[in-house]
Amino acid sequence: MDCVVVRYGELSTKGRPVRRNMEEQLRSNLAAALDARDINGDVDRTAGRLIIDTEATEAAVDAASDLPGVVSASPARTVDPDAEVIYEALADLAREREGEFETYAVRASRAGDHPFTSPQLEREGGAAVGEAVDAAVDLDNPDVTFEADVRHQVAYVFAERRKGPGGLPVGTQEPLVALVSGGIDSPVAAFEAMRHGSPVIPVYVDLGDYGGVDHRARAIAACEHLAARAPNHDITPYVVDGGESVDHIAGHVDRGRMLSLRRYFFAVAEAIAEQEDAAGIVTGEALGQKSSQTARNLQVTSAAVDMPVHRPLFSVDKPEIVERAKVLGTFEDAGISAGCNRLAPDKPETKGRLEGLLKVEPDDIFERARADAADAERVDI
Ligand code: ATP
Ligand code: MG
């Protein structure tokens, strides 16, 4: 193999200039990903695909398939767009994998002028593979699919498509502040924002006596996983010392405590978003997942800020979130019980009303939030 073919999806629906910018963003993100992993290689744009020219195809395919915007990536061999040459290359690929599969299919796609058609490549390429190895054709459910992707001047042959996250390249949307606790949900929510183009500025609020070093460490670890998916952007987290403010809230608010706590978090996030010129706030909340996340309570917490609060997991079931956390790599650390649990009152509010909460909530939590945000520390990862 001498290159990696990288496919992207949603971009193809955009108008031409937008699409070009998005391709260029993905190209430079890919180049940065190779750099970050010390992989030698060049990334080129060709009609509808990106090609990584590299000897380290396995490492490069790993790097590509981690990046938002990438639908799939394949280690591939470059050959002349000549039918006989393509058949031979397909047969070679099959010989290299002999014994690893019992059934196969050959698929071809083509763009440009060639003296052959795609169905012809599939038929005759399939026959060439059948002569090269002991295996049977199965077009419905093959163990391996050998593919030829023929462009104007060049053809790529390959036998694997590694799935990427899909979505849009990071950097094609404005930045968002992501409230990251290091639990299961919030890193996945932050990644969803990244997966649709927004670089995130992670914000972790240290809860003081209710949190602890382990919580802080796992939040930072989660941010490292996020940063690895955006090697072209600065994903350095803000760590906010919220201990005193949280104590203050806990001392004044009982049933609605978790709501005031969220309102304080949102205000901290908003202050940092203004400072960073970010366009909104992302949280890991999901409708009905816990008492603080009823529809009514989300109304009361959102009212704390003017900025939009985005909740990418709003309707995602927990098992699905867990699956996504495993793929992202943040599931393992998320096991430590959340500090919030120690803060929760015995009878938490589930149908909070703003008027009621405002009667007990200390007036100064927004002022405190701004001060705590201003004192926040950025932790290099
Ligand atoms: P998670 O797994 O993300 O912690 P959760 O279901 O435990 O989610 P909550 O503890 O109710 O949810 O928190 C709701 C949201 O508030 C989180 O998804 C996260 O965005 C934010 N959040 C909670 N705790 C913190 C914290 N210490 N620092 C920053 N953000 C936080
Ligand atoms: Mg939590």
CSV table of C-alpha atoms and ligand atoms in Angstrom, one decimal:
chain,number,residue,atom,x,y,z
A,1,MET,CA,0.0,0.0,0.0
A,2,ASP,CA,1.3,3.4,-0.8
A,3,CYS,CA,-1.5,5.8,0.1
A,4,VAL,CA,-4.7,6.3,2.1
A,5,VAL,CA,-8.0,7.3,0.3
A,6,VAL,CA,-10.1,9.5,2.6
A,7,ARG,CA,-13.8,10.0,2.0
A,8,TYR,CA,-16.0,12.7,3.4
A,9,GLY,CA,-19.7,13.0,3.3
A,10,GLU,CA,-21.9,15.9,4.2
A,11,LEU,CA,-19.5,18.3,2.5
A,12,SER,CA,-20.8,17.2,-0.9
A,13,THR,CA,-24.2,18.8,-0.3
A,14,LYS,CA,-22.7,22.3,0.1
A,15,GLY,CA,-22.3,25.0,-2.5
A,16,ARG,CA,-19.0,25.1,-4.3
A,17,PRO,CA,-17.1,27.8,-2.4
A,18,VAL,CA,-18.3,26.4,1.0
A,19,ARG,CA,-17.4,23.0,-0.1
A,20,ARG,CA,-13.9,24.0,-1.1
A,21,ASN,CA,-13.3,25.7,2.2
A,22,MET,CA,-14.5,22.6,4.0
A,23,GLU,CA,-12.2,20.3,1.9
A,24,GLU,CA,-9.3,22.6,2.6
A,25,GLN,CA,-10.1,22.6,6.4
A,26,LEU,CA,-10.2,18.8,6.4
A,27,ARG,CA,-7.0,18.6,4.4
A,28,SER,CA,-5.2,20.8,6.9
A,29,ASN,CA,-6.7,19.0,9.8
A,30,LEU,CA,-5.4,15.7,8.3
A,31,ALA,CA,-1.9,17.2,7.8
A,32,ALA,CA,-1.9,18.3,11.4
A,33,ALA,CA,-3.0,14.8,12.6
A,34,LEU,CA,-0.1,13.2,10.7
A,35,ASP,CA,2.3,15.8,12.2
A,36,ALA,CA,1.0,15.1,15.7
A,37,ARG,CA,1.6,11.4,15.3
A,38,ASP,CA,5.0,11.8,13.6
A,39,ILE,CA,3.8,10.3,10.3
A,40,ASN,CA,5.5,11.3,7.1
A,41,GLY,CA,3.1,12.0,4.4
A,42,ASP,CA,1.4,14.6,2.1
A,43,VAL,CA,-2.3,15.2,1.8
A,44,ASP,CA,-3.7,16.2,-1.5
A,45,ARG,CA,-7.2,17.1,-2.6
A,46,THR,CA,-8.5,15.3,-5.7
A,47,ALA,CA,-12.0,15.2,-7.1
A,48,GLY,CA,-14.2,14.4,-4.1
A,49,ARG,CA,-11.5,12.7,-2.0
A,50,LEU,CA,-8.4,13.4,0.0
A,51,ILE,CA,-5.3,11.2,-0.7
A,52,ILE,CA,-2.6,10.8,1.9
A,53,ASP,CA,0.6,9.9,0.1
A,54,THR,CA,2.6,7.9,2.7
A,55,GLU,CA,4.5,4.7,3.4
A,56,ALA,CA,2.9,4.4,6.9
A,57,THR,CA,-0.5,3.6,5.6
A,58,GLU,CA,-1.7,1.8,8.8
A,59,ALA,CA,-0.8,4.6,11.1
A,60,ALA,CA,-2.2,7.2,8.6
A,61,VAL,CA,-5.5,5.3,8.3
A,62,ASP,CA,-5.8,5.3,12.1
A,63,ALA,CA,-5.2,9.0,12.2
A,64,ALA,CA,-7.7,9.8,9.5
A,65,SER,CA,-10.4,7.6,10.9
A,66,ASP,CA,-10.3,9.6,14.2
A,67,LEU,CA,-11.1,12.9,12.6
A,68,PRO,CA,-14.5,14.6,12.4
A,69,GLY,CA,-15.6,15.0,8.8
A,70,VAL,CA,-14.0,11.7,7.7
A,71,VAL,CA,-16.6,9.1,6.6
A,72,SER,CA,-14.1,6.4,5.9
A,73,ALA,CA,-10.5,5.8,5.0
A,74,SER,CA,-8.7,3.0,3.1
A,75,PRO,CA,-5.1,1.9,2.8
A,76,ALA,CA,-4.7,1.7,-0.9
A,77,ARG,CA,-2.4,1.0,-3.8
A,78,THR,CA,-2.0,3.5,-6.7
A,79,VAL,CA,-2.1,2.0,-10.2
A,80,ASP,CA,-2.6,3.2,-13.8
A,81,PRO,CA,-6.2,3.5,-14.8
A,82,ASP,CA,-5.9,0.6,-17.2
A,83,ALA,CA,-8.2,-2.4,-17.0
A,84,GLU,CA,-5.6,-5.2,-17.1
A,85,VAL,CA,-3.4,-3.4,-14.6
A,86,ILE,CA,-6.4,-3.0,-12.2
A,87,TYR,CA,-7.3,-6.7,-12.5
A,88,GLU,CA,-3.7,-7.7,-11.6
A,89,ALA,CA,-3.7,-5.3,-8.7
A,90,LEU,CA,-7.0,-6.7,-7.4
A,91,ALA,CA,-5.6,-10.3,-7.8
A,92,ASP,CA,-2.4,-9.2,-5.9
A,93,LEU,CA,-4.4,-7.8,-3.0
A,94,ALA,CA,-6.4,-11.1,-2.8
A,95,ARG,CA,-3.2,-13.2,-2.8
A,96,GLU,CA,-1.8,-11.1,0.1
A,97,ARG,CA,-5.0,-11.9,2.1
A,98,GLU,CA,-5.4,-15.5,1.0
A,99,GLY,CA,-6.7,-17.7,3.8
A,100,GLU,CA,-8.3,-14.7,5.6
A,101,PHE,CA,-11.5,-14.9,3.7
A,102,GLU,CA,-13.8,-17.4,2.1
A,103,THR,CA,-16.1,-15.1,0.1
A,104,TYR,CA,-15.5,-11.9,-1.7
A,105,ALA,CA,-17.0,-9.3,-4.0
A,106,VAL,CA,-15.4,-6.8,-6.3
A,107,ARG,CA,-16.8,-3.2,-6.5
A,108,ALA,CA,-15.7,-0.5,-8.8
A,109,SER,CA,-16.5,3.2,-9.2
A,110,ARG,CA,-15.2,5.5,-11.9
A,111,ALA,CA,-15.0,9.1,-12.9
A,112,GLY,CA,-13.6,10.3,-16.2
A,113,ASP,CA,-13.1,8.9,-19.7
A,114,HIS,CA,-12.0,5.3,-19.8
A,115,PRO,CA,-12.4,2.5,-22.4
A,116,PHE,CA,-14.2,0.3,-19.8
A,117,THR,CA,-17.2,0.5,-17.5
A,118,SER,CA,-17.5,-0.1,-13.8
A,119,PRO,CA,-19.7,-3.2,-14.2
A,120,GLN,CA,-17.0,-4.6,-16.6
A,121,LEU,CA,-14.3,-4.0,-13.9
A,122,GLU,CA,-16.4,-5.7,-11.3
A,123,ARG,CA,-17.1,-8.7,-13.5
A,124,GLU,CA,-13.6,-9.2,-14.9
A,125,GLY,CA,-11.9,-8.1,-11.7
A,126,GLY,CA,-14.0,-10.7,-9.9
A,127,ALA,CA,-12.8,-13.4,-12.3
A,128,ALA,CA,-9.2,-12.3,-11.8
A,129,VAL,CA,-9.5,-12.6,-8.0
A,130,GLY,CA,-11.2,-16.0,-8.5
A,131,GLU,CA,-8.3,-17.3,-10.5
A,132,ALA,CA,-5.8,-15.9,-8.0
A,133,VAL,CA,-7.2,-17.4,-4.8
A,134,ASP,CA,-9.4,-20.2,-3.6
A,135,ALA,CA,-12.6,-18.2,-2.6
A,136,ALA,CA,-16.2,-17.8,-3.8
A,137,VAL,CA,-18.1,-14.7,-4.9
A,138,ASP,CA,-20.8,-13.5,-2.6
A,139,LEU,CA,-22.2,-10.2,-3.6
A,140,ASP,CA,-24.6,-9.9,-0.6
A,141,ASN,CA,-22.5,-10.6,2.4
A,142,PRO,CA,-18.8,-11.0,1.4
A,143,ASP,CA,-16.0,-11.5,3.9
A,144,VAL,CA,-13.9,-9.0,1.9
A,145,THR,CA,-14.8,-6.5,-0.7
A,146,PHE,CA,-12.0,-5.7,-3.1
A,147,GLU,CA,-12.5,-2.2,-4.6
A,148,ALA,CA,-11.2,-0.2,-7.5
A,149,ASP,CA,-11.8,3.5,-7.3
A,150,VAL,CA,-10.9,4.8,-10.8
A,151,ARG,CA,-10.2,8.6,-11.3
A,152,HIS,CA,-9.2,10.4,-14.5
A,153,GLN,CA,-5.5,9.7,-14.4
A,154,VAL,CA,-5.1,7.2,-11.6
A,155,ALA,CA,-6.8,4.3,-9.9
A,156,TYR,CA,-6.8,3.2,-6.3
A,157,VAL,CA,-7.3,-0.4,-5.3
A,158,PHE,CA,-8.0,-1.5,-1.7
A,159,ALA,CA,-9.8,-4.1,0.4
A,160,GLU,CA,-10.8,-2.2,3.6
A,161,ARG,CA,-12.9,0.8,4.6
A,162,ARG,CA,-12.2,2.0,8.1
A,163,LYS,CA,-15.2,4.0,9.4
A,164,GLY,CA,-14.6,7.6,10.6
A,165,PRO,CA,-16.9,9.8,12.8
A,166,GLY,CA,-18.5,11.5,9.8
A,167,GLY,CA,-20.0,14.9,10.3
A,168,LEU,CA,-18.0,18.1,9.4
A,169,PRO,CA,-14.3,19.0,9.8
A,170,VAL,CA,-13.4,20.8,13.1
A,171,GLY,CA,-13.0,24.5,12.3
A,172,THR,CA,-15.8,24.8,9.8
A,173,GLN,CA,-18.1,26.2,12.6
A,174,GLU,CA,-17.5,28.9,15.2
A,175,PRO,CA,-16.1,27.8,18.6
A,176,LEU,CA,-18.4,26.7,21.5
A,177,VAL,CA,-17.7,26.5,25.2
A,178,ALA,CA,-18.2,22.9,26.4
A,179,LEU,CA,-19.0,22.2,30.1
A,180,VAL,CA,-17.0,19.0,30.7
A,181,SER,CA,-17.4,17.2,34.0
A,182,GLY,CA,-15.4,14.1,32.9
A,183,GLY,CA,-18.5,12.0,33.5
A,184,ILE,CA,-19.9,9.8,30.8
A,185,ASP,CA,-22.2,12.3,29.1
A,186,SER,CA,-20.3,15.6,28.8
A,187,PRO,CA,-17.2,14.5,26.9
A,188,VAL,CA,-19.5,12.8,24.3
A,189,ALA,CA,-21.6,16.0,24.0
A,190,ALA,CA,-18.5,18.1,23.5
A,191,PHE,CA,-17.4,15.6,20.8
A,192,GLU,CA,-20.7,15.9,19.1
A,193,ALA,CA,-20.2,19.6,18.8
A,194,MET,CA,-16.7,19.0,17.3
A,195,ARG,CA,-18.1,16.3,15.0
A,196,HIS,CA,-20.2,19.0,13.4
A,197,GLY,CA,-17.4,21.5,13.0
A,198,SER,CA,-17.0,23.5,16.2
A,199,PRO,CA,-13.7,23.6,18.0
A,200,VAL,CA,-14.7,23.4,21.7
A,201,ILE,CA,-13.2,25.3,24.6
A,202,PRO,CA,-13.6,22.8,27.5
A,203,VAL,CA,-14.5,24.3,30.9
A,204,TYR,CA,-14.3,22.2,34.1
A,205,VAL,CA,-15.6,23.5,37.4
A,206,ASP,CA,-13.7,22.1,40.3
A,207,LEU,CA,-16.3,21.6,43.1
A,208,GLY,CA,-13.8,21.9,45.9
A,209,ASP,CA,-14.8,19.7,48.8
A,210,TYR,CA,-17.5,18.1,46.6
A,211,GLY,CA,-15.1,17.2,43.9
A,212,GLY,CA,-11.5,16.4,44.4
A,213,VAL,CA,-8.2,15.7,42.6
A,214,ASP,CA,-9.6,12.5,40.9
A,215,HIS,CA,-12.4,14.5,39.4
A,216,ARG,CA,-10.2,17.1,38.1
A,217,ALA,CA,-7.8,14.5,36.7
A,218,ARG,CA,-10.4,12.6,34.8
A,219,ALA,CA,-11.9,15.8,33.4
A,220,ILE,CA,-8.4,16.7,32.1
A,221,ALA,CA,-8.1,13.2,30.7
A,222,ALA,CA,-11.4,13.6,28.9
A,223,CYS,CA,-10.1,16.9,27.4
A,224,GLU,CA,-7.0,15.0,26.1
A,225,HIS,CA,-9.2,12.6,24.2
A,226,LEU,CA,-11.1,15.6,22.7
A,227,ALA,CA,-7.9,17.4,21.8
A,228,ALA,CA,-6.6,14.3,20.0
A,229,ARG,CA,-9.6,14.6,17.6
A,230,ALA,CA,-8.7,18.2,16.8
A,231,PRO,CA,-5.0,18.3,16.3
A,232,ASN,CA,-5.3,21.6,14.3
A,233,HIS,CA,-7.1,23.5,17.1
A,234,ASP,CA,-6.3,24.6,20.6
A,235,ILE,CA,-8.5,22.5,23.0
A,236,THR,CA,-6.8,23.7,26.2
A,237,PRO,CA,-9.3,23.4,29.0
A,238,TYR,CA,-10.2,26.1,31.5
A,239,VAL,CA,-10.3,24.8,35.1
A,240,VAL,CA,-12.4,27.0,37.3
A,241,ASP,CA,-12.1,26.9,41.1
A,242,GLY,CA,-15.7,26.8,42.1
A,243,GLY,CA,-15.3,25.5,45.6
A,244,GLU,CA,-16.4,28.6,47.5
A,245,SER,CA,-19.2,29.5,45.2
A,246,VAL,CA,-20.6,25.9,45.4
A,247,ASP,CA,-20.5,26.0,49.2
A,248,HIS,CA,-22.2,29.3,49.1
A,249,ILE,CA,-25.0,27.9,46.9
A,250,ALA,CA,-25.3,24.7,49.0
A,251,GLY,CA,-25.7,26.9,52.1
A,252,HIS,CA,-28.6,28.9,50.7
A,253,VAL,CA,-30.5,26.5,48.4
A,254,ASP,CA,-31.9,23.2,49.3
A,255,ARG,CA,-34.5,21.6,47.0
A,256,GLY,CA,-33.4,23.7,44.0
A,257,ARG,CA,-29.7,23.4,44.8
A,258,MET,CA,-28.8,21.4,41.6
A,259,LEU,CA,-30.6,24.0,39.5
A,260,SER,CA,-28.7,26.9,41.1
A,261,LEU,CA,-25.6,25.0,40.6
A,262,ARG,CA,-26.2,24.5,36.9
A,263,ARG,CA,-27.2,28.2,36.6
A,264,TYR,CA,-23.8,29.1,38.2
A,265,PHE,CA,-22.0,26.7,35.7
A,266,PHE,CA,-23.8,28.2,32.8
A,267,ALA,CA,-22.9,31.7,33.9
A,268,VAL,CA,-19.2,30.7,34.3
A,269,ALA,CA,-19.4,29.2,30.8
A,270,GLU,CA,-21.0,32.3,29.4
A,271,ALA,CA,-18.3,34.5,30.8
A,272,ILE,CA,-15.6,32.4,29.3
A,273,ALA,CA,-17.5,32.2,26.0
A,274,GLU,CA,-17.6,36.0,25.8
A,275,GLN,CA,-13.9,36.2,26.6
A,276,GLU,CA,-13.2,33.7,23.8
A,277,ASP,CA,-15.8,35.0,21.4
A,278,ALA,CA,-17.5,31.6,21.4
A,279,ALA,CA,-21.0,31.2,20.0
A,280,GLY,CA,-22.7,29.2,22.7
A,281,ILE,CA,-22.5,26.6,25.4
A,282,VAL,CA,-22.6,22.8,25.1
A,283,THR,CA,-23.7,20.5,28.0
A,284,GLY,CA,-24.2,16.7,28.3
A,285,GLU,CA,-27.7,17.0,29.6
A,286,ALA,CA,-30.4,14.7,28.3
A,287,LEU,CA,-34.1,15.1,28.8
A,288,GLY,CA,-35.3,13.1,31.8
A,289,GLN,CA,-31.9,11.5,32.5
A,290,LYS,CA,-31.9,12.8,36.1
A,291,SER,CA,-34.0,15.0,38.3
A,292,SER,CA,-32.1,18.2,37.3
A,293,GLN,CA,-32.8,17.4,33.6
A,294,THR,CA,-36.6,17.5,33.4
A,295,ALA,CA,-38.0,19.7,30.7
A,296,ARG,CA,-39.1,22.2,33.4
A,297,ASN,CA,-35.7,22.3,35.0
A,298,LEU,CA,-33.9,22.7,31.7
A,299,GLN,CA,-36.1,25.8,31.2
A,300,VAL,CA,-35.0,27.2,34.6
A,301,THR,CA,-31.3,26.5,34.1
A,302,SER,CA,-31.3,27.9,30.5
A,303,ALA,CA,-32.8,31.1,31.7
A,304,ALA,CA,-29.6,31.9,33.6
A,305,VAL,CA,-27.8,32.9,30.5
A,306,ASP,CA,-28.5,34.8,27.2
A,307,MET,CA,-26.3,32.5,25.2
A,308,PRO,CA,-27.8,29.5,23.6
A,309,VAL,CA,-27.3,26.3,25.6
A,310,HIS,CA,-26.8,23.3,23.2
A,311,ARG,CA,-27.6,19.8,24.3
A,312,PRO,CA,-26.4,17.4,21.6
A,313,LEU,CA,-27.5,14.4,23.8
A,314,PHE,CA,-31.0,15.8,24.5
A,315,SER,CA,-32.8,12.6,23.2
A,316,VAL,CA,-30.0,10.1,23.1
A,317,ASP,CA,-30.5,7.0,25.3
A,318,LYS,CA,-27.8,6.2,27.9
A,319,PRO,CA,-26.7,2.9,26.4
A,320,GLU,CA,-26.0,4.7,23.1
A,321,ILE,CA,-24.1,7.5,25.0
A,322,VAL,CA,-22.0,4.8,26.7
A,323,GLU,CA,-21.2,3.2,23.3
A,324,ARG,CA,-20.1,6.6,22.0
A,325,ALA,CA,-18.0,7.2,25.1
A,326,LYS,CA,-16.2,3.9,24.5
A,327,VAL,CA,-15.4,4.8,21.0
A,328,LEU,CA,-14.2,8.3,22.1
A,329,GLY,CA,-12.0,6.6,24.8
A,330,THR,CA,-13.6,8.5,27.7
A,331,PHE,CA,-15.7,5.7,29.2
A,332,GLU,CA,-13.0,4.0,31.3
A,333,ASP,CA,-12.3,7.1,33.5
A,334,ALA,CA,-15.9,8.1,33.8
A,335,GLY,CA,-16.6,5.4,36.4
A,336,ILE,CA,-15.6,7.5,39.4
A,337,SER,CA,-18.8,8.7,41.1
A,338,ALA,CA,-19.7,12.3,40.3
A,339,GLY,CA,-19.0,14.9,42.9
A,340,CYS,CA,-22.4,16.4,42.2
A,341,ASN,CA,-24.0,13.3,43.8
A,342,ARG,CA,-22.7,14.5,47.2
A,343,LEU,CA,-24.3,17.9,46.7
A,344,ALA,CA,-27.7,16.6,45.7
A,345,PRO,CA,-30.4,17.3,48.3
A,346,ASP,CA,-32.6,14.4,49.6
A,347,LYS,CA,-35.6,15.7,47.8
A,348,PRO,CA,-34.4,17.4,44.6
A,349,GLU,CA,-36.7,19.7,42.7
A,350,THR,CA,-38.1,18.2,39.5
A,351,LYS,CA,-40.5,20.9,38.5
A,352,GLY,CA,-38.5,24.0,39.3
A,353,ARG,CA,-40.1,27.4,38.7
A,354,LEU,CA,-37.9,30.5,38.2
A,355,GLU,CA,-39.9,32.7,40.6
A,356,GLY,CA,-39.6,30.2,43.4
A,357,LEU,CA,-35.9,29.6,42.9
A,358,LEU,CA,-35.1,33.3,42.7
A,359,LYS,CA,-36.6,33.7,46.2
A,360,VAL,CA,-33.9,31.4,47.7
A,361,GLU,CA,-31.0,31.6,45.3
A,362,PRO,CA,-28.3,34.0,46.4
A,363,ASP,CA,-28.3,37.2,44.2
A,364,ASP,CA,-24.5,37.1,43.8
A,365,ILE,CA,-24.0,33.8,42.0
A,366,PHE,CA,-23.7,35.5,38.7
A,367,GLU,CA,-21.2,38.0,40.0
A,368,ARG,CA,-19.3,35.1,41.6
A,369,ALA,CA,-19.4,33.1,38.3
A,370,ARG,CA,-17.8,36.0,36.4
A,371,ALA,CA,-15.1,36.4,39.1
A,372,ASP,CA,-14.4,32.7,39.2
A,373,ALA,CA,-14.2,32.6,35.3
A,374,ALA,CA,-11.8,35.5,35.3
A,375,ASP,CA,-9.6,33.6,37.7
A,376,ALA,CA,-9.8,30.3,35.8
A,377,GLU,CA,-6.6,28.5,35.1
A,378,ARG,CA,-5.8,27.0,31.6
A,379,VAL,CA,-4.3,23.6,32.0
A,380,ASP,CA,-1.9,22.5,29.2
A,381,ILE,CA,-2.6,19.0,27.9
B,1,ATP,P1,-21.8,14.0,32.9
B,1,ATP,O1,-21.6,12.6,32.7
B,1,ATP,O2,-21.6,14.9,31.8
B,1,ATP,O3,-21.3,14.5,34.2
B,1,ATP,P2,-24.4,13.9,34.2
B,1,ATP,O4,-25.5,13.1,33.6
B,1,ATP,O5,-23.7,13.4,35.3
B,1,ATP,O6,-23.4,14.2,33.0
B,1,ATP,P3,-24.9,16.3,35.6
B,1,ATP,O7,-24.0,16.0,36.6
B,1,ATP,O8,-26.4,16.5,35.9
B,1,ATP,O9,-25.0,15.3,34.4
B,1,ATP,O10,-24.4,17.6,34.8
B,1,ATP,C1,-25.1,18.1,33.7
B,1,ATP,C2,-24.1,18.8,32.8
B,1,ATP,O11,-23.5,19.9,33.5
B,1,ATP,C3,-23.0,17.9,32.4
B,1,ATP,O12,-23.3,17.1,31.3
B,1,ATP,C4,-21.9,18.9,32.1
B,1,ATP,O13,-22.1,19.5,30.8
B,1,ATP,C5,-22.2,20.0,33.2
B,1,ATP,N1,-21.3,19.7,34.4
B,1,ATP,C6,-21.6,18.9,35.4
B,1,ATP,N2,-20.6,19.0,36.3
B,1,ATP,C7,-19.7,19.8,35.8
B,1,ATP,C8,-18.4,20.3,36.3
B,1,ATP,N3,-17.9,19.9,37.5
B,1,ATP,N4,-17.7,21.1,35.5
B,1,ATP,C9,-18.2,21.5,34.3
B,1,ATP,N5,-19.4,21.1,33.8
B,1,ATP,C10,-20.1,20.2,34.6
B,2,MG,MG,-22.0,14.7,36.0
